[in-house]
Amino acid sequence: LYIQAPGLTSLELPGLTSVGGDLYIGDNPALINLDLSGLISVGGFLNIWKNVELTSLSGFTSLTSVGSYLQICRMSALTNLDGLSSLTSIGGDLIITMNPILVSLAGLGNLTSVGGRLSISENAALTSLNGLEGITAVAGNLEIGHNNALNTLEALNRVASVGGYLSIRNNDTLTSLGLTSLTSVAGSLTIENNINLPACEAESLKDQLIANGYSGEVQISGNDDPCDPDPCTAGVCSMDCTAPEDYVCI
């Protein structure tokens, strides 16, 4: 089911209970009202893309499952995902990207299964991932990038395994990783250019994985290191940092 109509202001299909294939609702610049309140399942993908005036996903209140991927992208007026509160499983990827005023993922609080990758990127107002606490494993890649207000990943503390790579990059206000249950990453580990993330947080996650047998590629750079790369500068440590006891400044 493909819905793209420049003049469409209201989409009301409350009697629709399932879509066996894909559901695309995209590039409807005038759409302000969406009522798919009877929809329980989508067998294929659900792509909600570039409906720039739509402020709410409340029209999806009965949706419990998506068979393939769920993408929410370029929704300029969307602040939350509260309309997805019944959703429990996604068979493929979960992609939430380029939603400039999205502040909360709490509407995904009942989601427990993501069968593909989990990608959260370029959501400029998003401060936390609260709402994803029910996820215990990501079957594909886990990508968190370019979310300039995001300060913690602690909502992912129950995630124990990532079936692809783990990438945490360019989140300017990130100060805490969490991920305290993570023991397995099948691909590479990249933690780069999170300018306020203490370097020790990145190193600690690496050590946590290595202690559980991880031997993959690791890239850690560009995070916040309060000390000079060479902590001894003119005989003292810069920025009031304390040098390790076994480091002799000269």
Tab-separated table of C-alpha atoms in Angstrom:
chain	number	residue	atom	x	y	z
A	1	LEU	CA	0.000	0.000	0.000
A	2	TYR	CA	1.683	3.180	-1.255
A	3	ILE	CA	0.354	6.567	-0.178
A	4	GLN	CA	1.914	9.650	-1.732
A	5	ALA	CA	-0.344	12.565	-2.647
A	6	PRO	CA	0.813	16.192	-2.514
A	7	GLY	CA	-2.683	17.526	-1.767
A	8	LEU	CA	-3.666	14.919	0.829
A	9	THR	CA	-4.545	16.517	4.188
A	10	SER	CA	-6.260	13.607	5.951
A	11	LEU	CA	-5.831	9.840	5.705
A	12	GLU	CA	-8.593	7.947	7.477
A	13	LEU	CA	-8.735	4.151	7.201
A	14	PRO	CA	-9.850	3.070	10.696
A	15	GLY	CA	-11.322	-0.179	9.372
A	16	LEU	CA	-8.013	-1.415	7.982
A	17	THR	CA	-6.676	-4.116	10.336
A	18	SER	CA	-3.702	-5.525	8.427
A	19	VAL	CA	-1.454	-4.930	5.452
A	20	GLY	CA	0.072	-8.134	4.108
A	21	GLY	CA	2.888	-6.382	2.263
A	22	ASP	CA	4.574	-2.994	2.575
A	23	LEU	CA	3.043	0.248	3.790
A	24	TYR	CA	4.621	3.467	2.575
A	25	ILE	CA	3.293	6.833	3.722
A	26	GLY	CA	5.669	9.397	2.350
A	27	ASP	CA	6.165	12.832	0.849
A	28	ASN	CA	2.707	14.098	1.708
A	29	PRO	CA	3.500	17.751	2.454
A	30	ALA	CA	-0.079	18.713	3.430
A	31	LEU	CA	-0.944	15.665	5.573
A	32	ILE	CA	-2.006	16.727	9.080
A	33	ASN	CA	-4.356	13.915	10.132
A	34	LEU	CA	-3.676	10.180	10.072
A	35	ASP	CA	-6.146	7.565	11.335
A	36	LEU	CA	-5.121	3.937	10.944
A	37	SER	CA	-6.341	3.156	14.433
A	38	GLY	CA	-7.533	-0.358	13.510
A	39	LEU	CA	-4.240	-1.454	11.968
A	40	ILE	CA	-2.696	-4.322	13.954
A	41	SER	CA	0.032	-5.669	11.668
A	42	VAL	CA	2.112	-4.828	8.627
A	43	GLY	CA	3.634	-7.889	6.971
A	44	GLY	CA	6.326	-6.009	5.062
A	45	PHE	CA	8.015	-2.701	5.804
A	46	LEU	CA	6.455	0.423	7.287
A	47	ASN	CA	8.078	3.568	5.960
A	48	ILE	CA	6.881	6.905	7.346
A	49	TRP	CA	8.858	9.481	5.436
A	50	LYS	CA	8.805	13.227	4.911
A	51	ASN	CA	5.281	14.090	6.006
A	52	VAL	CA	6.457	17.487	7.126
A	53	GLU	CA	3.224	18.770	8.743
A	54	LEU	CA	2.259	15.593	10.601
A	55	THR	CA	2.747	16.150	14.330
A	56	SER	CA	1.616	12.785	15.691
A	57	LEU	CA	1.621	9.051	14.972
A	58	SER	CA	-1.467	8.563	17.126
A	59	GLY	CA	-3.165	6.949	14.142
A	60	PHE	CA	-1.124	3.772	14.773
A	61	THR	CA	-2.332	3.047	18.306
A	62	SER	CA	-3.262	-0.605	17.601
A	63	LEU	CA	-0.136	-1.583	15.652
A	64	THR	CA	1.672	-4.484	17.332
A	65	SER	CA	4.049	-5.841	14.671
A	66	VAL	CA	5.976	-4.911	11.542
A	67	GLY	CA	7.336	-7.860	9.557
A	68	SER	CA	10.227	-6.068	7.861
A	69	TYR	CA	11.798	-2.704	8.662
A	70	LEU	CA	10.299	0.370	10.300
A	71	GLN	CA	11.673	3.705	9.174
A	72	ILE	CA	10.689	7.104	10.532
A	73	CYS	CA	12.558	9.727	8.549
A	74	ARG	CA	12.426	13.460	7.831
A	75	MET	CA	9.340	14.073	9.942
A	76	SER	CA	9.897	17.762	10.558
A	77	ALA	CA	6.965	18.342	12.944
A	78	LEU	CA	7.111	15.105	14.952
A	79	THR	CA	8.105	15.424	18.622
A	80	ASN	CA	7.361	11.930	19.943
A	81	LEU	CA	6.446	8.368	18.956
A	82	ASP	CA	3.606	7.938	21.443
A	83	GLY	CA	1.279	6.523	18.798
A	84	LEU	CA	3.455	3.393	18.567
A	85	SER	CA	2.869	2.345	22.170
A	86	SER	CA	1.368	-1.053	21.172
A	87	LEU	CA	4.296	-2.063	18.973
A	88	THR	CA	6.154	-5.101	20.338
A	89	SER	CA	8.175	-6.518	17.442
A	90	ILE	CA	9.975	-5.415	14.276
A	91	GLY	CA	11.190	-8.201	11.998
A	92	GLY	CA	13.847	-6.085	10.285
A	93	ASP	CA	15.605	-2.779	10.889
A	94	LEU	CA	14.470	0.070	13.101
A	95	ILE	CA	15.645	3.337	11.558
A	96	ILE	CA	14.862	6.698	13.150
A	97	THR	CA	16.685	9.473	11.369
A	98	MET	CA	16.612	13.157	10.467
A	99	ASN	CA	13.666	14.134	12.664
A	100	PRO	CA	14.798	17.577	13.852
A	101	ILE	CA	12.400	18.184	16.774
A	102	LEU	CA	11.887	14.594	17.941
A	103	VAL	CA	12.538	14.681	21.686
A	104	SER	CA	11.278	11.303	22.891
A	105	LEU	CA	11.239	7.621	21.916
A	106	ALA	CA	9.122	6.721	24.944
A	107	GLY	CA	6.287	5.571	22.681
A	108	LEU	CA	8.384	2.493	21.847
A	109	GLY	CA	8.294	1.341	25.454
A	110	ASN	CA	6.673	-2.019	24.633
A	111	LEU	CA	9.136	-2.905	21.882
A	112	THR	CA	11.144	-6.020	22.769
A	113	SER	CA	12.423	-7.355	19.444
A	114	VAL	CA	14.402	-5.835	16.563
A	115	GLY	CA	15.269	-8.416	13.917
A	116	GLY	CA	17.721	-6.239	11.963
A	117	ARG	CA	19.808	-3.189	12.664
A	118	LEU	CA	18.976	-0.409	15.090
A	119	SER	CA	19.926	2.993	13.711
A	120	ILE	CA	19.277	6.275	15.530
A	121	SER	CA	20.853	9.227	13.739
A	122	GLU	CA	20.591	12.941	13.061
A	123	ASN	CA	17.792	13.629	15.528
A	124	ALA	CA	18.947	17.022	16.753
A	125	ALA	CA	16.631	17.387	19.772
A	126	LEU	CA	16.742	13.820	21.124
A	127	THR	CA	18.298	13.765	24.605
A	128	SER	CA	17.946	10.076	25.522
A	129	LEU	CA	16.913	6.716	24.122
A	130	ASN	CA	14.304	6.138	26.818
A	131	GLY	CA	11.670	3.851	25.351
A	132	LEU	CA	14.140	1.242	24.128
A	133	GLU	CA	14.667	-0.378	27.527
A	134	GLY	CA	12.848	-3.560	26.474
A	135	ILE	CA	15.370	-4.461	23.769
A	136	THR	CA	17.784	-7.190	24.868
A	137	ALA	CA	19.446	-7.976	21.524
A	138	VAL	CA	20.019	-6.280	18.168
A	139	ALA	CA	20.301	-8.787	15.330
A	140	GLY	CA	22.121	-6.429	12.976
A	141	ASN	CA	24.255	-3.331	13.360
A	142	LEU	CA	23.759	-0.862	16.196
A	143	GLU	CA	24.347	2.683	14.963
A	144	ILE	CA	24.053	5.814	17.090
A	145	GLY	CA	25.323	8.908	15.300
A	146	HIS	CA	25.013	12.658	14.878
A	147	ASN	CA	22.399	13.138	17.611
A	148	ASN	CA	23.629	16.469	18.918
A	149	ALA	CA	21.521	16.610	22.106
A	150	LEU	CA	21.866	12.955	23.143
A	151	ASN	CA	23.594	12.625	26.510
A	152	THR	CA	23.294	8.944	27.431
A	153	LEU	CA	22.697	5.480	25.991
A	154	GLU	CA	21.606	4.009	29.306
A	155	ALA	CA	18.224	2.978	27.879
A	156	LEU	CA	20.165	0.230	26.052
A	157	ASN	CA	21.505	-1.268	29.276
A	158	ARG	CA	19.637	-4.554	28.678
A	159	VAL	CA	21.143	-5.141	25.235
A	160	ALA	CA	23.421	-8.177	25.589
A	161	SER	CA	24.391	-8.788	21.962
A	162	VAL	CA	24.807	-6.993	18.653
A	163	GLY	CA	24.782	-9.189	15.555
A	164	GLY	CA	26.693	-6.709	13.381
A	165	TYR	CA	28.981	-3.807	14.134
A	166	LEU	CA	28.578	-1.223	16.905
A	167	SER	CA	29.110	2.397	15.898
A	168	ILE	CA	28.755	5.393	18.234
A	169	ARG	CA	29.913	8.509	16.438
A	170	ASN	CA	29.580	12.285	16.432
A	171	ASN	CA	27.123	12.680	19.302
A	172	ASP	CA	28.327	16.044	20.598
A	173	THR	CA	26.718	16.038	24.063
A	174	LEU	CA	27.053	12.340	24.871
A	175	THR	CA	28.653	11.890	28.289
A	176	SER	CA	27.674	8.325	29.231
A	177	LEU	CA	27.519	5.068	27.286
A	178	GLY	CA	25.753	2.642	29.591
A	179	LEU	CA	25.456	-0.654	27.633
A	180	THR	CA	26.262	-2.409	30.895
A	181	SER	CA	24.911	-5.805	29.773
A	182	LEU	CA	26.660	-5.897	26.404
A	183	THR	CA	28.906	-8.943	26.082
A	184	SER	CA	28.903	-9.732	22.364
A	185	VAL	CA	29.479	-7.721	19.175
A	186	ALA	CA	29.874	-9.699	15.958
A	187	GLY	CA	31.473	-6.893	13.936
A	188	SER	CA	33.728	-3.944	14.609
A	189	LEU	CA	33.542	-1.518	17.537
A	190	THR	CA	33.736	2.180	16.668
A	191	ILE	CA	33.446	4.983	19.228
A	192	GLU	CA	34.608	8.199	17.610
A	193	ASN	CA	34.239	11.966	17.772
A	194	ASN	CA	31.885	12.162	20.724
A	195	ILE	CA	33.585	15.279	22.000
A	196	ASN	CA	32.124	15.246	25.521
A	197	LEU	CA	32.330	11.500	26.127
A	198	PRO	CA	35.139	10.662	28.561
A	199	ALA	CA	37.683	8.488	26.805
A	200	CYS	CA	37.595	6.123	29.765
A	201	GLU	CA	33.935	5.336	28.999
A	202	ALA	CA	34.894	4.119	25.529
A	203	GLU	CA	37.866	2.167	26.844
A	204	SER	CA	35.733	0.613	29.558
A	205	LEU	CA	33.210	-0.688	27.023
A	206	LYS	CA	36.041	-2.109	24.934
A	207	ASP	CA	37.477	-3.850	28.001
A	208	GLN	CA	34.035	-5.181	28.915
A	209	LEU	CA	33.732	-6.812	25.495
A	210	ILE	CA	37.287	-8.165	25.464
A	211	ALA	CA	36.672	-9.748	28.858
A	212	ASN	CA	33.833	-11.661	27.191
A	213	GLY	CA	35.934	-12.886	24.290
A	214	TYR	CA	35.703	-10.041	21.784
A	215	SER	CA	38.538	-9.965	19.259
A	216	GLY	CA	37.203	-7.708	16.518
A	217	GLU	CA	38.456	-4.434	15.108
A	218	VAL	CA	38.377	-1.473	17.499
A	219	GLN	CA	38.419	2.211	16.552
A	220	ILE	CA	38.316	4.655	19.449
A	221	SER	CA	39.338	8.267	18.822
A	222	GLY	CA	38.219	11.872	19.045
A	223	ASN	CA	36.377	11.496	22.338
A	224	ASP	CA	36.963	13.744	25.341
A	225	ASP	CA	40.355	13.273	26.971
A	226	PRO	CA	40.698	15.852	29.744
A	227	CYS	CA	44.463	15.362	29.778
A	228	ASP	CA	46.933	16.245	27.086
A	229	PRO	CA	47.772	13.219	24.895
A	230	ASP	CA	51.187	13.492	26.545
A	231	PRO	CA	50.115	14.235	30.126
A	232	CYS	CA	53.479	15.759	30.998
A	233	THR	CA	53.850	19.237	29.636
A	234	ALA	CA	56.635	21.368	31.122
A	235	GLY	CA	56.777	19.036	34.089
A	236	VAL	CA	53.083	19.285	35.026
A	237	CYS	CA	49.894	17.669	33.819
A	238	SER	CA	47.613	19.910	31.814
A	239	MET	CA	44.105	21.024	32.782
A	240	ASP	CA	44.477	20.020	36.442
A	241	CYS	CA	44.639	16.342	35.495
A	242	THR	CA	46.519	13.968	37.720
A	243	ALA	CA	49.090	11.832	35.959
A	244	PRO	CA	49.067	8.106	36.717
A	245	GLU	CA	51.292	7.292	39.663
A	246	ASP	CA	53.696	5.329	37.504
A	247	TYR	CA	54.057	8.136	34.965
A	248	VAL	CA	57.124	10.229	35.676
A	249	CYS	CA	56.881	13.788	34.463
A	250	ILE	CA	60.176	15.323	33.395
